[in-house]
Short mmCIF file of C-alpha atoms in Angstrom, two decimals:
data_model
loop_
_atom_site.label_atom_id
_atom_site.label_comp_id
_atom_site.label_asym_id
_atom_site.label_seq_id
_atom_site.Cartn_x
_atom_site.Cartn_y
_atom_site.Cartn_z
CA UNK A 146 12.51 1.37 -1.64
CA UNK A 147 12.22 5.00 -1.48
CA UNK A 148 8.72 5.41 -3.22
CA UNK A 149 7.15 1.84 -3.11
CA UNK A 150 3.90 2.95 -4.74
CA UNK A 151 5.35 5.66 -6.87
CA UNK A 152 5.88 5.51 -11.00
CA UNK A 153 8.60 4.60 -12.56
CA UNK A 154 8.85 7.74 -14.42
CA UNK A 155 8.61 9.81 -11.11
CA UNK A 156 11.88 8.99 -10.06
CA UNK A 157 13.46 9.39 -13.46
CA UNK A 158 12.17 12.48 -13.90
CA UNK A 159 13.76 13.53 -10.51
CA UNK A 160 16.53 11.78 -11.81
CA UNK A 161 16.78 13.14 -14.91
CA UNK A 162 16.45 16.87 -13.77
CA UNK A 163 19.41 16.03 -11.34
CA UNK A 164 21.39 14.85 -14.08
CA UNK A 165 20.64 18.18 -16.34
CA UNK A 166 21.97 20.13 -13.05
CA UNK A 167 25.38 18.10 -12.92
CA UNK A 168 24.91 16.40 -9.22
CA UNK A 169 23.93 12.61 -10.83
CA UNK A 170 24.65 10.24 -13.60
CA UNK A 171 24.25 7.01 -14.71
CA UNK A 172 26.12 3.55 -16.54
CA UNK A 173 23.79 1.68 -18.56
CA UNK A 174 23.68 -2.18 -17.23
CA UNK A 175 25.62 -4.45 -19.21
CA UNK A 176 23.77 -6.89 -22.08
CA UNK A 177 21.39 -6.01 -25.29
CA UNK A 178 17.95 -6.92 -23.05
CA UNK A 179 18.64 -4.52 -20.62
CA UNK A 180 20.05 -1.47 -22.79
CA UNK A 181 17.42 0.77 -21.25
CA UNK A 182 18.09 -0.25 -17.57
CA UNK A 183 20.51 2.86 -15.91
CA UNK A 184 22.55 2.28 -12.92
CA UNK A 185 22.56 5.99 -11.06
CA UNK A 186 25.58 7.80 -8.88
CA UNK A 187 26.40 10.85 -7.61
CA UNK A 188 28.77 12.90 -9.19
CA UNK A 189 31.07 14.44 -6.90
CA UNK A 190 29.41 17.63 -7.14
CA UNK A 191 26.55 15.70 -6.27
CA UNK A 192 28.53 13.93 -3.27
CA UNK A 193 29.34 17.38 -2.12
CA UNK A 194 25.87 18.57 -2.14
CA UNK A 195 24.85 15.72 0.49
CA UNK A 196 27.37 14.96 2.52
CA UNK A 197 26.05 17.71 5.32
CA UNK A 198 21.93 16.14 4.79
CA UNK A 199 21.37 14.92 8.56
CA UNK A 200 19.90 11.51 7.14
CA UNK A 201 23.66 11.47 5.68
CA UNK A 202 25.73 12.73 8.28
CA UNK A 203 28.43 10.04 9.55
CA UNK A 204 28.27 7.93 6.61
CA UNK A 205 31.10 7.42 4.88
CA UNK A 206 31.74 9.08 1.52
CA UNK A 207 31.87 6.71 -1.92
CA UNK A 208 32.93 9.12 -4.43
CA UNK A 209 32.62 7.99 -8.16
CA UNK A 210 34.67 10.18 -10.55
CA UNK A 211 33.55 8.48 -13.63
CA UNK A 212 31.23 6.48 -15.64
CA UNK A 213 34.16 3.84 -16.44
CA UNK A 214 34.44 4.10 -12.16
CA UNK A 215 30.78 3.68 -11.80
CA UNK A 216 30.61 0.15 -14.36
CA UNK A 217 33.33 -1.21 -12.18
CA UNK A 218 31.30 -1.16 -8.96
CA UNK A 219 27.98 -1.61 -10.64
CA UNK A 220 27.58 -5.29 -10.55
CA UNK A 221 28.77 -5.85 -6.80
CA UNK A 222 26.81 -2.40 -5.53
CA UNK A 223 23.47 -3.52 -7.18
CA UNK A 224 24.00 -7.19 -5.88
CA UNK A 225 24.00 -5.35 -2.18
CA UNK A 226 20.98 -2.94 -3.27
CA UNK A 227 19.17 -6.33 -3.78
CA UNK A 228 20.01 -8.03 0.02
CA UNK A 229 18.96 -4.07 0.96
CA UNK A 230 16.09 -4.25 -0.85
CA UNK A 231 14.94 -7.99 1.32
CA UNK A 232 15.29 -6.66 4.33
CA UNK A 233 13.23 -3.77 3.45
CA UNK A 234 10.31 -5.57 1.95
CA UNK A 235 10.06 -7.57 4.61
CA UNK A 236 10.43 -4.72 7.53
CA UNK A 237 7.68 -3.24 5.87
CA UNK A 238 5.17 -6.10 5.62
CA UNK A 239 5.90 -7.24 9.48
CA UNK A 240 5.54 -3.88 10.89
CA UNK A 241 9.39 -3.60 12.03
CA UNK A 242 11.12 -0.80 11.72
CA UNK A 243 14.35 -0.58 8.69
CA UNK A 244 14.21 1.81 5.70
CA UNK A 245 16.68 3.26 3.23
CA UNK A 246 18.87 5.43 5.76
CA UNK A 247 18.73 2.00 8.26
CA UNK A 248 21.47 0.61 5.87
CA UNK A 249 25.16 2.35 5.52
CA UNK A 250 27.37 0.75 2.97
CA UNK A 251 30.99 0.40 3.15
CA UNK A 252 31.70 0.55 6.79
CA UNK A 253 35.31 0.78 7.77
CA UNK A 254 36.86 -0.68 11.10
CA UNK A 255 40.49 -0.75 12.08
CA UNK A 256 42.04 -4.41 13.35
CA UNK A 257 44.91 -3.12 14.18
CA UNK A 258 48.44 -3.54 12.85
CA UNK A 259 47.21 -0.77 10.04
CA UNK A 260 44.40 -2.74 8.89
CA UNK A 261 40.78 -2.47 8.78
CA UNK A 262 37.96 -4.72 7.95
CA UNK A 263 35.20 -3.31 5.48
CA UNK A 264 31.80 -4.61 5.62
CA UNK A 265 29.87 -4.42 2.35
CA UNK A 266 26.94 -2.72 5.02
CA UNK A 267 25.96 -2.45 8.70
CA UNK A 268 22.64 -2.59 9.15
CA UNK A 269 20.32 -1.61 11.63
CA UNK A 270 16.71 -3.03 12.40
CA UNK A 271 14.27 -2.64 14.91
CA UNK A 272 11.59 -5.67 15.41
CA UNK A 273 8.34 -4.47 16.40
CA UNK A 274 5.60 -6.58 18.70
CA UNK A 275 3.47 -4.95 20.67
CA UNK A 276 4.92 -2.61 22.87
CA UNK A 277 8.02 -4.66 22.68
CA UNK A 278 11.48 -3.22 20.11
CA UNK A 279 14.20 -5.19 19.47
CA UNK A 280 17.26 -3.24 18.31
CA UNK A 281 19.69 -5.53 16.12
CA UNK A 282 22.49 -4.65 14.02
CA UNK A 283 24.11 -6.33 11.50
CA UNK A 284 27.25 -6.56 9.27
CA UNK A 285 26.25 -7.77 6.06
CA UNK A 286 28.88 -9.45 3.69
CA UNK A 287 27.46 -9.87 0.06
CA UNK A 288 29.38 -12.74 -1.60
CA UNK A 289 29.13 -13.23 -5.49
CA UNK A 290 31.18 -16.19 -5.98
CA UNK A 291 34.11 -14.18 -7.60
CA UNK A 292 36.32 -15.14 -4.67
CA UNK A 293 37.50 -18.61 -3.70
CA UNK A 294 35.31 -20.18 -0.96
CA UNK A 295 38.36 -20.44 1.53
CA UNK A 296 39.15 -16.29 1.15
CA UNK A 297 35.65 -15.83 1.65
CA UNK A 298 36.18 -17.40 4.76
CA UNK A 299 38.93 -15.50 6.09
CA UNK A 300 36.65 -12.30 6.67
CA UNK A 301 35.38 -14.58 9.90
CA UNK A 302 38.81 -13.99 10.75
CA UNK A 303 38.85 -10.10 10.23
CA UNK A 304 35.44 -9.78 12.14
CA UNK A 305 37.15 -11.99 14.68
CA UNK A 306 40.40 -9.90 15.24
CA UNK A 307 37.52 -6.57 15.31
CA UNK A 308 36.13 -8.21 18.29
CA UNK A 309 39.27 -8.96 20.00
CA UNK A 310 40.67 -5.36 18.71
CA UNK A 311 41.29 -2.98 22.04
CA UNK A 312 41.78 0.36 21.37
CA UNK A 313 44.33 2.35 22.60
CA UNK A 314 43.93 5.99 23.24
CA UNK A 315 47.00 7.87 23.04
CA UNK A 316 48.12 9.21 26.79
CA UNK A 317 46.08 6.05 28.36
CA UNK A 318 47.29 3.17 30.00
CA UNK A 319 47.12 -0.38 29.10
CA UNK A 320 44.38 -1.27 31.89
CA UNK A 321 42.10 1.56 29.89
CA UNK A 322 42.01 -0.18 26.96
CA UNK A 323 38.56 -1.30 25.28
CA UNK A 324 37.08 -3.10 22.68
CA UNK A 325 37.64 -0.79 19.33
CA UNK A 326 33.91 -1.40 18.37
CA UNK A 327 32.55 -0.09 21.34
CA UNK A 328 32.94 3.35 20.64
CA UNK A 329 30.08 2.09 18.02
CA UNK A 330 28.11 -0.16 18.94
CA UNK A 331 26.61 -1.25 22.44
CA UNK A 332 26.74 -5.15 21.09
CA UNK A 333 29.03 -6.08 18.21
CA UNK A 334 26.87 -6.35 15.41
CA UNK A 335 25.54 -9.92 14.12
CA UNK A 336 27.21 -10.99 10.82
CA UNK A 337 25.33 -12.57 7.87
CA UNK A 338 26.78 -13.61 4.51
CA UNK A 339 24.44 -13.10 1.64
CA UNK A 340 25.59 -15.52 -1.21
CA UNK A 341 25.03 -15.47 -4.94
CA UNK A 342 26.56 -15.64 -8.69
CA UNK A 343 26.59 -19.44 -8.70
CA UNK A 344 24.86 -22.77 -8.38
CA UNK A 345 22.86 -24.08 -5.30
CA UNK A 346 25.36 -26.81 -4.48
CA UNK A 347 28.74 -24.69 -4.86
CA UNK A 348 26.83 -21.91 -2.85
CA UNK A 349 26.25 -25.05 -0.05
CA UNK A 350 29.84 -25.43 -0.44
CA UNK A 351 30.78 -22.06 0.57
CA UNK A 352 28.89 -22.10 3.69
CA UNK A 353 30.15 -24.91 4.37
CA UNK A 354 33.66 -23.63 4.33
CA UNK A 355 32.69 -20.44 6.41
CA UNK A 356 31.15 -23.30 9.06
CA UNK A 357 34.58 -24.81 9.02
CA UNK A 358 36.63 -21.55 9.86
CA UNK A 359 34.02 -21.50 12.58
CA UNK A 360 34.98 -24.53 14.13
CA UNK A 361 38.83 -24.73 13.72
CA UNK A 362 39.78 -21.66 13.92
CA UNK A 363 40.31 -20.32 17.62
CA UNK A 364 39.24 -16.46 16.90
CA UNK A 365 36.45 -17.28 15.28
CA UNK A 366 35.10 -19.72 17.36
CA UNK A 367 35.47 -17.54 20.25
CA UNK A 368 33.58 -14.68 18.68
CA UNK A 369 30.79 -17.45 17.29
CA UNK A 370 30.60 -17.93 20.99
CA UNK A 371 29.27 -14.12 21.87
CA UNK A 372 28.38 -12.86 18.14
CA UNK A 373 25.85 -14.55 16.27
CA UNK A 374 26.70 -15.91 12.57
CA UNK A 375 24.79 -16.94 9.52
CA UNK A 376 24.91 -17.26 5.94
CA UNK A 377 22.08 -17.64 3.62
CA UNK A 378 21.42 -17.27 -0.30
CA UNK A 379 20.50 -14.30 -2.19
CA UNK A 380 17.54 -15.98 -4.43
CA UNK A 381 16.13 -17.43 -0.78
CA UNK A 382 15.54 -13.93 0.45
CA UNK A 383 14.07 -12.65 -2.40
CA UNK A 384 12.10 -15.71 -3.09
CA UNK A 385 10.59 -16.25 0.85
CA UNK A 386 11.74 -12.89 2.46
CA UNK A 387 14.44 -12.14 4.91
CA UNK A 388 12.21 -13.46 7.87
CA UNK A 389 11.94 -16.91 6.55
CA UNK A 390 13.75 -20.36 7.77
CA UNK A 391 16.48 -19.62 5.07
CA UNK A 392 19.32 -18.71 7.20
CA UNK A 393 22.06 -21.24 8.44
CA UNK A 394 23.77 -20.74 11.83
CA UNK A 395 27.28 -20.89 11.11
CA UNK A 396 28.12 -23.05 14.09
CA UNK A 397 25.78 -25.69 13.00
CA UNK A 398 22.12 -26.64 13.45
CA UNK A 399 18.94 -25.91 10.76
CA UNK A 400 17.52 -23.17 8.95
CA UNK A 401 16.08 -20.02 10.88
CA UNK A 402 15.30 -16.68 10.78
CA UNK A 403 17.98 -14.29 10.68
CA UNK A 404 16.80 -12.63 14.20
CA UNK A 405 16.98 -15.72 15.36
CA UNK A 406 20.92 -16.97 15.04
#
């Protein structure tokens, strides 16, 4: 992503040196085959180093304090690296506009009641034709199949109750409320569930329960009404790109592009 025509050595030699200095380090990816294959992190020396770089600025820290830390979140983290990784490929072979700072992990928003919904990532992508640029943003929810298709489900819920969330700013009254997300975004961001870690028919299955809790429940339904939603699989965006008629609208109808929901 960040040097597409560059060696692999280049960046381990970077990599390397950054790891002699203390500010990175790495977890070697589990199985015998791919003993050689590192997983990198900051260190939070490293963290501290780059939380003030501009390109960094307003994104939320991830501190990992350990290797043991890092193994944990390695399998989910490089599973999101991967839908990153689609989206980037494909920006860069249509012309659009999305590259590695275009894509902020971990994303926090309150719901109220002392809750918060987390997005995996929001993303942000410009499409590019002609003179004309299309600004979209997304929240991305990366689903491995370690979760039970009906808790998957109940994010549409949390992403429902963010849309309906009104913030209240202390000394205010009631008739100043607003929408929560609107003190970041101009239009709540699309949401698209990226689905892996199982077969094709149980990964139909789980859409298929996320197009239920689109249709019964009341929240959800209302934001399908204003917010687009779609799920597609992991291996289809890798396989056919991002772009391609691999994503299904959550309240029904075929296969589209993802700008297209």
């Amino acid at each position: 992503m960040l040097r597409p025509d560059g060696t692999r050595q280049l960046i381990s030699r970077a990599l390397n040196k950054l790891r002699s200095d203390g500010f990175t380090d790495y977890t070697v990816l589990p199985g015998p085959d791919r003993s050689r294959t590192h997983a990198w992190y900051l260190t939070p020396d490293g963290a501290k180093l780059t939380r003030d770089l501009p390109v960094l600025r307003g994104r939320p820290p991830c501190p990992i304090t350990s290797t043991t830390a890092a193994s944990l979140k390695t399998a989910h983290t490089l599973t999101v690296v991967r839908a990153h990784l689609a989206f980037a490929v494909d920006a860069r072979r249509l012309g659009h506009e999305h590259g590695p700072w275009d894509w902020t992990p971990e994303v926090s928003h309150s719901i109220g009641e002392g809750q918060r919904v987390v997005a995996d990532a929001v993303m942000h992508y410009t499409v590019v034709k002609g003179e004309q640029r299309r600004k979209l943003r997304a929240f991305v929810e990366v689903d491995r199949a370690t979760m039970s298709g009906e808790r998957l489900a109940v994010k549409l819920i949390e992403y429902a109750r963010l849309h309906q969330y009104e913030a209240q700013p202390a000394g205010r009254r009631r008739a100043a409320a607003e929408p929560g997300w609107m003190r970041w975004y101009p239009v709540l961001p699309r949401l698209l569930f990226v689905l892996t870690g199982a077969s094709r028919t149980r990964l139909e299955g789980r859409i298929s329960d996320l197009q239920a809790m689109t249709a019964q429940h009341p929240l959800v339904t209302a934001l399908a009404r204003e917010v687009p939603l779609g799920a597609a699989v992991l291996e289809d965006l890798e396989q056919h790109g991002s772009a391609h008629d691999i994503w299904t609208p959550l309240t029904g109808g075929t296969p589209r592009p993802w700008t297209d929901l």
